[in-house]
Short mmCIF file of C-alpha atoms and ligand atoms in Angstrom, two decimals:
data_model
loop_
_atom_site.label_atom_id
_atom_site.label_comp_id
_atom_site.label_asym_id
_atom_site.label_seq_id
_atom_site.Cartn_x
_atom_site.Cartn_y
_atom_site.Cartn_z
CA MET A 1 0.00 0.00 0.00
CA THR A 2 1.36 3.43 -0.87
CA PRO A 3 1.93 5.64 2.14
CA LEU A 4 -0.15 8.79 2.47
CA PRO A 5 1.65 11.79 1.03
CA GLY A 6 3.68 13.25 3.86
CA ALA A 7 3.63 9.95 5.79
CA ALA A 8 6.54 7.97 4.34
CA PRO A 9 8.41 5.60 6.66
CA ILE A 10 11.92 6.41 7.87
CA GLY A 11 13.51 3.97 5.43
CA ASP A 12 15.33 1.64 7.82
CA ARG A 13 17.51 -0.80 5.88
CA ILE A 14 16.29 -3.80 7.93
CA TYR A 15 12.74 -2.69 8.77
CA PRO A 16 11.72 -0.44 5.85
CA THR A 17 8.14 0.13 7.06
CA LEU A 18 8.95 1.43 10.55
CA GLY A 19 8.56 5.00 11.71
CA GLN A 20 7.56 8.17 9.91
CA ALA A 21 10.12 10.34 8.14
CA GLY A 22 10.05 13.91 9.42
CA LEU A 23 8.17 13.05 12.63
CA ASP A 24 9.83 13.94 15.92
CA VAL A 25 7.94 12.64 18.96
CA ARG A 26 9.21 14.60 21.96
CA HIS A 27 7.19 13.00 24.76
CA TYR A 28 4.80 10.13 25.41
CA ASP A 29 2.38 10.61 28.33
CA LEU A 30 0.92 7.15 28.93
CA ARG A 31 -1.76 5.82 31.24
CA LEU A 32 -1.86 2.06 31.09
CA THR A 33 -4.30 -0.13 32.99
CA VAL A 34 -3.50 -3.80 33.48
CA PRO A 35 -6.70 -5.26 34.92
CA ARG A 36 -5.62 -8.93 35.05
CA PRO A 37 -1.85 -9.38 35.32
CA GLY A 38 -0.65 -12.49 33.53
CA THR A 39 -3.07 -11.93 30.62
CA LEU A 40 -2.62 -9.68 27.59
CA GLU A 41 -5.62 -7.52 28.49
CA LEU A 42 -4.90 -3.84 28.81
CA SER A 43 -6.24 -0.40 28.15
CA GLY A 44 -4.29 2.74 27.45
CA GLU A 45 -4.49 6.44 26.89
CA VAL A 46 -1.46 8.12 25.44
CA THR A 47 -0.77 11.72 24.49
CA LEU A 48 2.18 12.30 22.19
CA THR A 49 3.79 15.71 22.08
CA LEU A 50 5.20 15.91 18.61
CA ALA A 51 6.92 18.14 16.12
CA ALA A 52 7.86 17.88 12.47
CA THR A 53 11.19 18.33 10.73
CA ARG A 54 9.39 18.72 7.38
CA PRO A 55 5.74 19.66 6.66
CA LEU A 56 3.49 16.69 7.45
CA SER A 57 -0.07 16.36 6.13
CA ALA A 58 -0.71 13.17 8.10
CA ILE A 59 0.66 11.25 11.04
CA ALA A 60 1.26 7.51 10.66
CA LEU A 61 2.24 5.89 13.96
CA ASP A 62 3.38 2.28 14.24
CA TYR A 63 0.62 0.38 15.99
CA LEU A 64 -0.47 -3.27 16.21
CA GLY A 65 -2.22 -3.07 19.57
CA PRO A 66 -5.78 -3.30 20.89
CA ALA A 67 -8.80 -1.63 19.27
CA VAL A 68 -8.58 2.16 19.10
CA GLN A 69 -11.54 3.96 20.63
CA GLU A 70 -10.71 7.56 20.01
CA VAL A 71 -8.06 9.83 18.53
CA ARG A 72 -7.71 13.53 19.33
CA TRP A 73 -5.57 16.12 17.57
CA ASN A 74 -4.76 19.08 19.83
CA GLY A 75 -7.73 18.06 21.98
CA ALA A 76 -10.33 17.76 19.18
CA VAL A 77 -11.73 14.36 18.19
CA ARG A 78 -10.37 13.32 14.81
CA ALA A 79 -11.06 10.49 12.35
CA PHE A 80 -8.40 7.80 12.06
CA ALA A 81 -7.65 4.70 10.01
CA LEU A 82 -6.21 1.58 11.59
CA ASP A 83 -4.29 -0.26 8.87
CA ARG A 84 -3.58 -3.63 10.47
CA ALA A 85 -1.74 -5.02 7.44
CA ALA A 86 0.68 -2.10 7.39
CA GLY A 87 0.85 -1.84 11.19
CA LYS A 88 -0.03 1.86 11.06
CA LEU A 89 -2.49 4.15 12.80
CA ARG A 90 -3.05 7.00 10.35
CA VAL A 91 -4.51 10.41 11.06
CA THR A 92 -4.93 13.01 8.33
CA LEU A 93 -4.33 16.45 9.78
CA PRO A 94 -6.76 19.38 9.54
CA ALA A 95 -3.81 21.48 8.37
CA PRO A 96 -0.20 20.42 7.70
CA LEU A 97 2.09 20.33 10.71
CA ARG A 98 4.98 22.63 9.90
CA PRO A 99 8.53 22.56 11.23
CA GLY A 100 8.72 24.55 14.45
CA GLU A 101 5.10 23.83 15.49
CA ALA A 102 4.30 21.45 18.34
CA ALA A 103 1.10 19.43 18.52
CA ARG A 104 -0.61 16.87 20.71
CA LEU A 105 -1.98 13.58 19.44
CA SER A 106 -3.99 11.48 21.90
CA VAL A 107 -5.06 7.87 21.42
CA ARG A 108 -7.37 5.84 23.63
CA TYR A 109 -7.44 2.05 23.17
CA ALA A 110 -8.48 -1.14 24.98
CA GLY A 111 -8.46 -4.87 24.43
CA VAL A 112 -5.75 -7.46 24.03
CA ALA A 113 -2.13 -6.57 23.28
CA ALA A 114 -0.58 -8.12 20.17
CA GLN A 115 2.68 -9.98 20.33
CA VAL A 116 4.88 -8.76 17.50
CA PRO A 117 6.74 -11.60 15.79
CA ASP A 118 10.42 -11.01 15.04
CA ALA A 119 13.35 -13.10 13.83
CA LEU A 120 14.22 -14.29 17.35
CA LEU A 121 11.09 -14.23 19.47
CA PRO A 122 7.66 -12.67 19.95
CA THR A 123 8.35 -9.12 21.09
CA GLY A 124 6.28 -6.49 22.85
CA TRP A 125 3.90 -6.96 25.77
CA GLN A 126 4.57 -10.26 27.54
CA ALA A 127 2.27 -12.19 29.85
CA VAL A 128 3.50 -14.72 32.40
CA PRO A 129 0.44 -16.66 33.65
CA GLY A 130 0.29 -17.27 37.40
CA LYS A 131 0.94 -20.74 38.75
CA GLY A 132 -1.64 -22.60 40.80
CA GLY A 133 -4.19 -19.81 40.96
CA ALA A 134 -1.61 -17.18 41.89
CA GLY A 135 -1.57 -13.93 39.92
CA GLY A 136 0.64 -13.60 36.90
CA ALA A 137 3.01 -10.96 35.58
CA ASN A 138 3.49 -8.72 32.56
CA TYR A 139 6.42 -6.89 31.07
CA ALA A 140 7.57 -5.19 27.89
CA LEU A 141 10.33 -6.89 25.86
CA SER A 142 10.32 -4.80 22.73
CA GLU A 143 13.62 -4.87 20.87
CA PRO A 144 13.58 -4.21 17.99
CA ALA A 145 10.00 -3.06 17.35
CA GLY A 146 7.54 -4.58 19.83
CA THR A 147 6.40 -1.43 21.60
CA ARG A 148 3.84 -0.91 18.80
CA GLY A 149 2.07 -4.06 20.05
CA PHE A 150 0.78 -2.17 23.10
CA LEU A 151 1.37 1.52 22.42
CA PRO A 152 1.11 3.74 19.31
CA VAL A 153 4.65 4.99 18.70
CA ASN A 154 7.12 6.27 16.15
CA ASP A 155 8.79 2.91 16.56
CA HIS A 156 12.32 3.60 15.44
CA PRO A 157 15.44 4.17 17.59
CA SER A 158 16.39 7.31 15.66
CA ASP A 159 13.46 9.15 17.34
CA PRO A 160 14.09 8.87 21.09
CA ALA A 161 11.60 10.60 23.43
CA THR A 162 10.88 11.23 27.08
CA PHE A 163 8.09 9.32 28.84
CA THR A 164 5.62 9.76 31.66
CA VAL A 165 4.16 6.35 32.46
CA ARG A 166 1.26 5.74 34.86
CA VAL A 167 0.41 2.08 35.33
CA THR A 168 -2.72 1.02 37.20
CA VAL A 169 -2.69 -2.51 38.61
CA PRO A 170 -4.93 -4.49 40.98
CA ALA A 171 -4.23 -4.30 44.71
CA GLY A 172 -1.26 -6.43 45.71
CA TYR A 173 0.67 -5.82 42.50
CA THR A 174 3.60 -3.49 41.89
CA ALA A 175 4.32 -1.71 38.63
CA ALA A 176 7.81 -0.62 37.62
CA ALA A 177 8.90 1.41 34.61
CA SER A 178 11.80 3.37 33.17
CA GLY A 179 12.70 6.51 35.10
CA LEU A 180 12.11 7.77 38.60
CA GLU A 181 9.00 6.76 40.50
CA THR A 182 7.20 9.99 41.30
CA GLY A 183 3.98 8.77 42.89
CA VAL A 184 1.79 5.90 44.07
CA ALA A 185 -1.95 6.46 44.48
CA ASP A 186 -4.91 4.23 45.27
CA SER A 187 -8.30 4.52 43.64
CA PRO A 188 -11.28 2.19 43.07
CA ALA A 189 -9.53 1.11 39.83
CA GLY A 190 -6.50 -0.14 41.72
CA ARG A 191 -3.07 1.23 42.54
CA THR A 192 -1.40 3.65 40.13
CA PHE A 193 2.38 3.95 39.93
CA THR A 194 3.84 6.98 38.11
CA PHE A 195 7.28 7.19 36.51
CA GLU A 196 9.15 10.02 34.81
CA GLN A 197 11.78 9.20 32.22
CA ALA A 198 13.16 12.70 31.71
CA VAL A 199 16.01 11.84 29.32
CA PRO A 200 14.96 10.68 25.82
CA ILE A 201 15.12 6.95 25.10
CA PRO A 202 14.22 4.79 22.10
CA THR A 203 10.76 3.26 22.19
CA TYR A 204 12.10 -0.31 22.45
CA ALA A 205 14.04 0.64 25.58
CA LEU A 206 10.91 1.53 27.57
CA ALA A 207 10.64 -0.76 30.61
CA ILE A 208 7.24 -1.61 32.04
CA HIS A 209 6.76 -4.43 34.55
CA VAL A 210 3.80 -5.68 36.59
CA ASN A 211 4.28 -8.39 39.18
CA ARG A 212 4.12 -9.21 42.85
CA PHE A 213 7.51 -7.68 43.41
CA ALA A 214 9.77 -7.06 46.35
CA ARG A 215 11.48 -3.74 45.64
CA VAL A 216 14.99 -3.45 47.05
CA ASP A 217 16.47 0.05 47.32
CA SER A 218 20.24 0.51 47.48
CA PRO A 219 22.43 3.54 48.25
CA PRO A 220 22.72 5.93 45.28
CA VAL A 221 26.11 6.18 43.56
CA PRO A 222 27.47 9.59 42.46
CA VAL A 223 28.28 8.63 38.86
CA GLY A 224 25.58 10.67 37.10
CA VAL A 225 26.02 13.75 34.96
CA GLY A 226 27.93 16.38 36.98
CA GLY A 227 28.42 13.85 39.78
CA ALA A 228 24.66 13.45 40.33
CA ALA A 229 23.56 10.59 42.59
CA VAL A 230 22.06 7.74 40.55
CA VAL A 231 19.05 6.29 42.38
CA ARG A 232 19.13 2.50 42.66
CA ARG A 233 16.28 0.03 42.94
CA ASP A 234 15.83 -3.59 41.90
CA TYR A 235 12.57 -5.51 41.63
CA PHE A 236 12.55 -9.22 42.50
CA PRO A 237 9.47 -11.41 41.98
CA ALA A 238 7.92 -12.73 45.16
CA GLY A 239 8.01 -16.50 45.49
CA LEU A 240 11.47 -17.27 44.11
CA GLY A 241 11.80 -19.64 47.08
CA SER A 242 15.10 -21.50 47.29
CA ARG A 243 16.39 -19.61 44.20
CA GLU A 244 16.08 -16.22 45.86
CA THR A 245 19.59 -15.87 47.31
CA ALA A 246 21.31 -16.93 44.08
CA VAL A 247 19.08 -14.78 41.88
CA ARG A 248 19.59 -11.68 44.00
CA ALA A 249 23.36 -12.04 44.46
CA PRO A 250 24.70 -10.44 41.23
CA TYR A 251 22.55 -7.33 41.65
CA ARG A 252 24.38 -6.47 44.87
CA ARG A 253 27.23 -5.41 42.59
CA THR A 254 25.25 -3.00 40.39
CA GLY A 255 26.81 0.01 42.15
CA GLU A 256 30.33 -1.27 41.43
CA VAL A 257 29.36 -2.02 37.82
CA LEU A 258 28.15 1.57 37.42
CA GLU A 259 31.41 2.90 38.88
CA VAL A 260 33.65 0.77 36.65
CA LEU A 261 31.68 1.51 33.48
CA ALA A 262 31.36 5.24 34.23
CA GLY A 263 35.15 5.24 34.63
CA TRP A 264 35.43 4.30 30.96
CA PHE A 265 32.28 5.68 29.33
CA GLY A 266 31.75 8.89 31.32
CA PRO A 267 28.78 9.83 33.53
CA PHE A 268 25.81 7.46 33.73
CA PRO A 269 23.23 9.13 31.46
CA PHE A 270 20.03 8.59 33.51
CA ALA A 271 18.68 9.42 36.97
CA ALA A 272 18.26 5.83 38.13
CA HIS A 273 19.48 2.33 37.49
CA GLY A 274 18.59 -1.20 38.54
CA SER A 275 17.03 -4.37 37.24
CA ALA A 276 13.62 -6.05 37.19
CA ILE A 277 13.75 -9.83 37.19
CA VAL A 278 11.36 -11.91 35.08
CA GLU A 279 10.57 -15.61 35.26
CA SER A 280 10.64 -16.39 31.53
CA GLY A 281 13.16 -17.98 29.21
CA VAL A 282 13.69 -14.80 27.17
CA PRO A 283 16.92 -12.88 26.44
CA ALA A 284 17.86 -10.07 28.82
CA LEU A 285 17.09 -6.56 27.55
CA GLU A 286 18.65 -3.17 28.28
CA THR A 287 15.39 -1.39 29.14
CA ALA A 288 16.33 2.13 30.22
CA THR A 289 17.17 2.64 33.89
CA LEU A 290 15.80 -0.83 34.62
CA ASN A 291 17.38 -3.83 32.89
CA THR A 292 14.88 -6.59 32.18
CA MET A 293 16.69 -9.67 33.51
CA PRO A 294 15.40 -13.23 33.26
CA VAL A 295 16.16 -15.44 36.26
CA GLN A 296 18.51 -17.61 34.18
CA SER A 297 20.50 -14.56 33.03
CA SER A 298 20.93 -13.25 36.56
CA ASN A 299 24.71 -13.20 36.53
CA GLU A 300 27.39 -10.51 36.61
CA ARG A 301 28.33 -10.79 32.94
CA VAL A 302 24.80 -10.16 31.68
CA LEU A 303 24.24 -7.44 34.30
CA VAL A 304 27.37 -5.66 33.02
CA HIS A 305 26.28 -6.11 29.39
CA GLU A 306 22.79 -4.65 29.90
CA THR A 307 24.12 -1.85 32.09
CA ALA A 308 26.64 -0.87 29.39
CA HIS A 309 23.74 -0.64 26.93
CA GLN A 310 22.37 2.23 29.03
CA TRP A 311 25.11 4.31 27.37
CA PHE A 312 25.20 2.39 24.06
CA GLY A 313 21.69 1.92 22.73
CA ASP A 314 19.61 3.78 25.27
CA ARG A 315 21.49 7.12 25.31
CA VAL A 316 23.55 6.85 22.12
CA VAL A 317 20.79 5.74 19.75
CA LEU A 318 20.89 3.97 16.40
CA ALA A 319 20.27 5.70 13.09
CA ASP A 320 19.44 2.37 11.50
CA TRP A 321 18.95 -1.18 12.76
CA SER A 322 21.67 -2.44 10.40
CA ASP A 323 24.21 -0.80 12.74
CA VAL A 324 23.02 -2.67 15.86
CA TRP A 325 26.62 -3.83 16.35
CA LEU A 326 27.17 -0.34 17.79
CA ASN A 327 24.91 -1.45 20.65
CA GLU A 328 26.00 -5.06 21.02
CA GLY A 329 29.71 -4.63 20.32
CA PHE A 330 30.15 -1.89 22.94
CA ALA A 331 28.03 -3.79 25.51
CA THR A 332 30.06 -6.95 24.93
CA TYR A 333 33.29 -4.96 25.21
CA ALA A 334 32.12 -3.77 28.64
CA GLU A 335 32.26 -7.41 29.80
CA LEU A 336 36.03 -7.29 29.17
CA LEU A 337 36.43 -3.95 30.97
CA TRP A 338 34.61 -5.43 33.99
CA ALA A 339 36.64 -8.66 33.91
CA GLN A 340 39.88 -6.65 33.82
CA ALA A 341 38.65 -4.49 36.72
CA GLN A 342 38.24 -7.75 38.68
CA GLY A 343 41.88 -8.65 37.94
CA GLU A 344 40.97 -11.27 35.34
CA ASP A 345 43.05 -12.04 32.25
CA GLY A 346 41.68 -9.81 29.48
CA GLY A 347 43.72 -11.61 26.84
CA ALA A 348 41.81 -14.81 27.57
CA VAL A 349 38.47 -13.02 27.14
CA VAL A 350 39.54 -11.54 23.80
CA ALA A 351 40.99 -14.87 22.61
CA GLY A 352 37.72 -16.55 23.62
CA TRP A 353 35.71 -14.13 21.47
CA TYR A 354 38.05 -14.73 18.55
CA ALA A 355 37.88 -18.52 18.91
CA ARG A 356 34.07 -18.38 18.71
CA LEU A 357 34.31 -16.55 15.37
CA ALA A 358 37.26 -18.30 13.74
CA GLY A 359 36.63 -20.98 11.16
CA ARG A 360 33.02 -19.98 10.46
CA PRO A 361 31.39 -17.67 7.98
CA THR A 362 31.77 -14.02 8.93
CA ARG A 363 30.50 -10.73 7.56
CA PRO A 364 31.17 -6.99 7.77
CA LEU A 365 29.67 -5.37 10.88
CA PRO A 366 26.61 -3.69 9.29
CA ALA A 367 23.82 -6.30 9.18
CA THR A 368 21.84 -6.96 6.02
CA SER A 369 18.89 -8.93 7.44
CA ALA A 370 16.83 -9.23 10.63
CA GLU A 371 18.35 -12.69 11.21
CA GLU A 372 21.83 -11.14 11.44
CA LEU A 373 20.98 -8.42 13.97
CA PHE A 374 21.83 -10.38 17.11
CA ASP A 375 24.35 -12.88 15.74
CA ARG A 376 27.94 -13.52 16.84
CA THR A 377 29.23 -10.91 14.42
CA ALA A 378 27.24 -8.10 16.07
CA TYR A 379 28.42 -9.10 19.57
CA LEU A 380 31.87 -10.64 19.21
CA ARG A 381 33.27 -9.12 16.02
CA GLY A 382 31.79 -5.82 17.25
CA ALA A 383 33.72 -6.14 20.52
CA LEU A 384 36.92 -7.20 18.74
CA ALA A 385 36.67 -4.09 16.55
CA LEU A 386 36.91 -1.99 19.72
CA GLN A 387 39.86 -4.05 20.94
CA ALA A 388 41.57 -3.30 17.61
CA VAL A 389 41.16 0.44 18.31
CA ARG A 390 42.42 0.09 21.89
CA ALA A 391 45.43 -1.94 20.76
CA GLU A 392 46.28 0.79 18.26
CA VAL A 393 46.07 3.79 20.63
CA GLY A 394 46.44 2.56 24.23
CA ASP A 395 44.13 2.90 27.21
CA ALA A 396 44.17 6.67 27.81
CA ALA A 397 43.29 7.59 24.22
CA PHE A 398 40.78 4.72 24.03
CA ARG A 399 38.98 6.02 27.13
CA ALA A 400 38.88 9.56 25.69
CA TRP A 401 37.50 8.15 22.41
CA LEU A 402 34.72 6.20 24.20
CA ARG A 403 33.70 9.37 26.02
CA ALA A 404 33.88 11.48 22.87
CA TYR A 405 31.56 9.00 21.12
CA VAL A 406 29.02 9.13 23.97
CA THR A 407 29.16 12.92 24.07
CA ALA A 408 28.85 13.32 20.30
CA PHE A 409 25.94 10.89 19.89
CA SER A 410 23.88 11.21 23.09
CA GLY A 411 20.29 11.45 21.86
CA ARG A 412 21.61 11.64 18.30
CA PRO A 413 21.47 8.76 15.82
CA ALA A 414 24.82 6.99 15.52
CA SER A 415 26.09 4.98 12.58
CA THR A 416 29.19 3.08 11.55
CA ALA A 417 30.10 5.98 9.26
CA GLY A 418 29.65 8.47 12.11
CA LEU A 419 31.88 6.42 14.39
CA LEU A 420 34.57 6.11 11.71
CA ASP A 421 34.54 9.90 11.20
CA LEU A 422 34.79 10.49 14.92
CA THR A 423 37.64 8.00 15.15
CA ARG A 424 39.62 9.79 12.46
CA ARG A 425 39.07 13.14 14.18
CA GLU A 426 39.84 11.91 17.69
CA LEU A 427 42.51 9.29 17.08
CA GLY A 428 43.83 9.75 13.56
CA ALA A 429 43.98 7.78 10.35
CA ARG A 430 45.68 4.63 11.69
CA ALA A 431 43.02 4.01 14.33
CA GLU A 432 40.31 4.73 11.80
CA ALA A 433 41.87 2.18 9.44
CA ALA A 434 42.03 -0.41 12.25
CA LEU A 435 38.32 0.08 12.97
CA ARG A 436 37.40 0.16 9.29
CA LEU A 437 39.09 -3.18 8.67
CA TRP A 438 36.90 -4.80 11.34
CA ALA A 439 33.82 -2.95 10.11
CA GLU A 440 34.18 -3.70 6.44
CA SER A 441 36.41 -6.69 5.70
CA PRO A 442 34.50 -9.70 4.31
CA THR A 443 36.98 -11.95 6.16
CA LEU A 444 37.98 -12.12 9.83
CA PRO A 445 40.89 -9.72 10.53
CA PRO A 446 43.83 -10.98 12.66
CA LEU A 447 43.42 -11.23 16.44
CA PRO A 448 44.22 -7.80 17.95
CA PRO A 449 46.78 -7.86 20.79
CA THR A 450 45.72 -7.34 24.43
CA ALA A 451 48.02 -5.47 26.79
CA PRO A 452 48.77 -7.44 29.98
N1 LIG B 1 19.94 -6.28 23.27
C1 LIG B 1 19.81 -7.55 23.94
C2 LIG B 1 21.14 -7.87 24.57
O1 LIG B 1 21.51 -7.21 25.46
C3 LIG B 1 19.39 -8.64 23.01
C4 LIG B 1 17.95 -8.66 22.80
S1 LIG B 1 17.46 -9.94 21.72
C5 LIG B 1 16.35 -9.11 20.69
O2 LIG B 1 21.89 -8.71 24.16
#
């Protein structure tokens, strides 16, 4: 189907239908009601504050969620078209939205959330049914484009936004979401938890959890921007039983992880950090300020990986999904930085990565299909590319380069080309060539050395 004039998608190389070119969503103000945790039932009301970078005659949000009841444009009820096949909620505007103008688009919806199939797993709103009559749980697991299964969004990482999230749950449940908790209120509808995510994040990085949780608060650590104290809280499901001590153990080190990573990457970009633990066999996800951590991934290595993504993925955002190695390579590299901070042999870690790649098909770092996004190349070749830079320039220049990358691309779409340019400017032509070889060679470059 041809897009409405003025409503063309962003043109992602892996997901060409996602997002709207020229649309800049600044803020999502969401009220979500989860009446029966453990099921996919929900209702929502969201107001998007948006702007345009080119004149737009229509808005086409990504949406695959429950039935839409009403759409308002700057407060006035407006007709809409729900195109299920295209996954778009389209609204023709009374007058074009011009660059420099801000507008509000509100959507009210209710029903059953859709799981969004992807190459690896069903993404979006997840339901964990309760066992033996006990209540269940829900959480968002949206990378790369599952948020549209429960919320109308400009579902592309190149358009990060701030969020206010209010989640209403039945008595006895706790809701958790990205950002700082700013209120808890009871009403006949249940208990409403409010969160403010005041620094823009990609839509897939929005954390929302509902469960019977025990919340554990820990002392803040002063690693935020300008030395700000980063608030810390973790959410553990009730009823872990004999697994509880082992599951909780790695999270005791989150403060140290933040200190070690901030030492390399610069200030932690958000006001809070912690993890919410889920009882499902899914991959861990770097949801902003609150890693989504399955029980079976509750270990230090995965905690370090997801925490590193807070800088690389959640704050430095992707211009295009084909460059997802910029997320996974940097997060994998953080595992080495942590191991070395624990006095472990970094050379063995690097050699282990290389051994897992050697003797098999490889590819340049930019991915060409959805199946490649989260493969060994993105993680391990991506990490080795950074080791090649470090080996070329040494630790002090490498640290300065990591920080320069975070500073240059915070809230701004990053790409392989952008990183190569920055590398040439910051470190010179030899370091750029070392990175380019790992980024572009069709074969596996030689193992980069690791300083003792
Ligand atoms: N980004 C996740 C990670 O930290 C992977 C999610 S799988 C779609 O590895």
